[in-house]
Short mmCIF file of C-alpha atoms in Angstrom, two decimals:
data_model
loop_
_atom_site.label_atom_id
_atom_site.label_comp_id
_atom_site.label_asym_id
_atom_site.label_seq_id
_atom_site.Cartn_x
_atom_site.Cartn_y
_atom_site.Cartn_z
CA MET A 1 -16.56 11.32 -38.54
CA GLY A 2 -13.32 9.33 -38.38
CA ASN A 3 -11.22 12.42 -37.58
CA LEU A 4 -13.65 13.42 -34.83
CA LEU A 5 -13.47 9.98 -33.24
CA PHE A 6 -9.66 10.01 -33.48
CA MET A 7 -9.50 13.43 -31.78
CA PHE A 8 -11.85 12.20 -29.04
CA PHE A 9 -9.56 9.26 -28.20
CA ILE A 10 -6.47 11.49 -28.25
CA CYS A 11 -8.12 13.94 -25.83
CA LEU A 12 -9.28 11.06 -23.64
CA ALA A 13 -5.76 9.61 -23.49
CA VAL A 14 -4.26 13.00 -22.60
CA ALA A 15 -6.88 13.50 -19.88
CA ILE A 16 -6.21 10.05 -18.36
CA VAL A 17 -2.44 10.57 -18.36
CA SER A 18 -2.74 14.01 -16.76
CA ILE A 19 -5.09 12.66 -14.04
CA VAL A 20 -2.73 9.77 -13.25
CA LEU A 21 0.29 12.07 -13.04
CA THR A 22 -1.59 14.55 -10.85
CA VAL A 23 -2.76 11.83 -8.44
CA LYS A 24 0.73 10.31 -8.27
CA VAL A 25 2.14 13.62 -7.03
CA PHE A 26 -0.20 13.63 -4.02
CA ILE A 27 0.44 10.02 -2.94
CA PRO A 28 2.74 10.03 0.08
CA THR A 29 6.15 8.43 -0.27
CA SER A 30 7.41 6.91 2.96
CA PRO A 31 8.50 3.29 2.53
CA ILE A 32 8.68 1.08 5.61
CA LYS A 33 12.16 0.87 7.13
CA ILE A 34 13.78 -0.76 10.16
CA GLY A 35 12.97 1.20 13.32
CA ASP A 36 9.67 2.59 12.01
CA GLU A 37 6.58 2.36 14.15
CA LEU A 38 3.85 0.56 12.19
CA HIS A 39 0.12 0.43 12.70
CA ILE A 40 -1.02 -3.10 11.92
CA TYR A 41 -4.53 -3.86 10.74
CA ILE A 42 -5.96 -7.33 10.31
CA GLY A 43 -8.79 -7.31 7.78
CA SER A 44 -9.23 -3.49 8.00
CA LYS A 45 -9.58 -3.60 11.81
CA TYR A 46 -6.90 -2.03 13.97
CA ASN A 47 -4.81 -4.60 15.82
CA ARG A 48 -1.67 -2.99 17.29
CA THR A 49 1.26 -0.65 16.91
CA ALA A 50 4.72 -2.20 16.76
CA THR A 51 8.28 -1.24 15.88
CA VAL A 52 9.95 -2.92 12.91
CA ASN A 53 13.07 -4.81 13.98
CA GLU A 54 13.96 -6.46 10.69
CA ILE A 55 12.78 -6.61 7.08
CA ASN A 56 13.77 -9.80 5.31
CA GLU A 57 13.03 -9.15 1.64
CA SER A 58 14.22 -12.56 0.44
CA GLU A 59 11.58 -14.30 2.59
CA ASP A 60 9.06 -11.40 2.49
CA ILE A 61 8.89 -11.04 6.27
CA ILE A 62 8.60 -8.04 8.56
CA VAL A 63 9.82 -8.86 12.09
CA ILE A 64 8.28 -7.09 15.08
CA TYR A 65 8.93 -7.57 18.81
CA ASP A 66 12.44 -8.88 18.00
CA ASN A 67 11.22 -12.37 17.04
CA PHE A 68 7.65 -12.22 15.68
CA PRO A 69 7.70 -12.54 11.87
CA LEU A 70 4.76 -11.29 9.81
CA PRO A 71 4.45 -12.01 6.09
CA TYR A 72 4.10 -9.31 3.48
CA THR A 73 3.47 -9.84 -0.20
CA TYR A 74 3.49 -6.28 -1.53
CA GLN A 75 5.12 -3.06 -0.38
CA GLY A 76 3.75 0.12 -1.89
CA ARG A 77 4.92 3.69 -1.51
CA PHE A 78 3.40 4.12 1.95
CA TYR A 79 1.94 0.76 2.97
CA ALA A 80 2.55 -2.97 2.86
CA ILE A 81 0.11 -5.86 2.50
CA GLY A 82 0.54 -9.41 3.74
CA TYR A 83 -1.61 -12.51 3.99
CA MET A 84 -1.49 -14.84 6.98
CA SER A 85 -1.73 -18.62 6.63
CA ASP A 86 -5.38 -18.53 7.77
CA GLY A 87 -6.26 -16.11 4.93
CA ASN A 88 -6.48 -12.85 6.91
CA LYS A 89 -5.09 -9.75 5.23
CA LEU A 90 -2.50 -7.70 7.13
CA ILE A 91 -2.12 -4.00 6.36
CA PHE A 92 1.02 -2.23 7.59
CA ILE A 93 1.01 1.59 7.54
CA LYS A 94 3.09 4.23 9.29
CA ASN A 95 0.30 6.80 9.66
CA LYS A 96 -3.22 5.84 10.77
CA LYS A 97 -4.71 8.53 8.54
CA LEU A 98 -3.47 6.65 5.46
CA LEU A 99 -5.65 3.55 5.97
CA ILE A 100 -8.37 4.70 3.54
CA PRO A 101 -5.87 5.62 0.77
CA ALA A 102 -4.11 2.27 1.35
CA LEU A 103 -7.37 0.35 0.95
CA PHE A 104 -8.22 2.39 -2.16
CA ALA A 105 -4.75 1.78 -3.63
CA GLU A 106 -5.17 -1.91 -2.94
CA LEU A 107 -8.43 -1.95 -4.95
CA ILE A 108 -6.72 -0.22 -7.87
CA ARG A 109 -3.65 -2.48 -7.73
CA PHE A 110 -5.60 -5.56 -8.83
#
């Protein structure tokens, strides 16, 4: 019984690792850079499209419209998340089609 249980956990671990590696291959990789056009969502609702003028990593700020700073707290492989002072969540993505994967990745991240 002990060997069977051990084999079960080994197979389970191998299955989990293979699923994670397979999913990681299909996640897009396009980090946000200066000059990129971002789609900005506030609380999962579309707000606007803007061009990134500056990314200040020391202060965690993305600047749009040459002088409008927006905070970000996490930058993933294809999206960034920020929280405004009033508690609203900002989602920055380059492709509108990636909103659902970004929300799903945000659930997994915590």
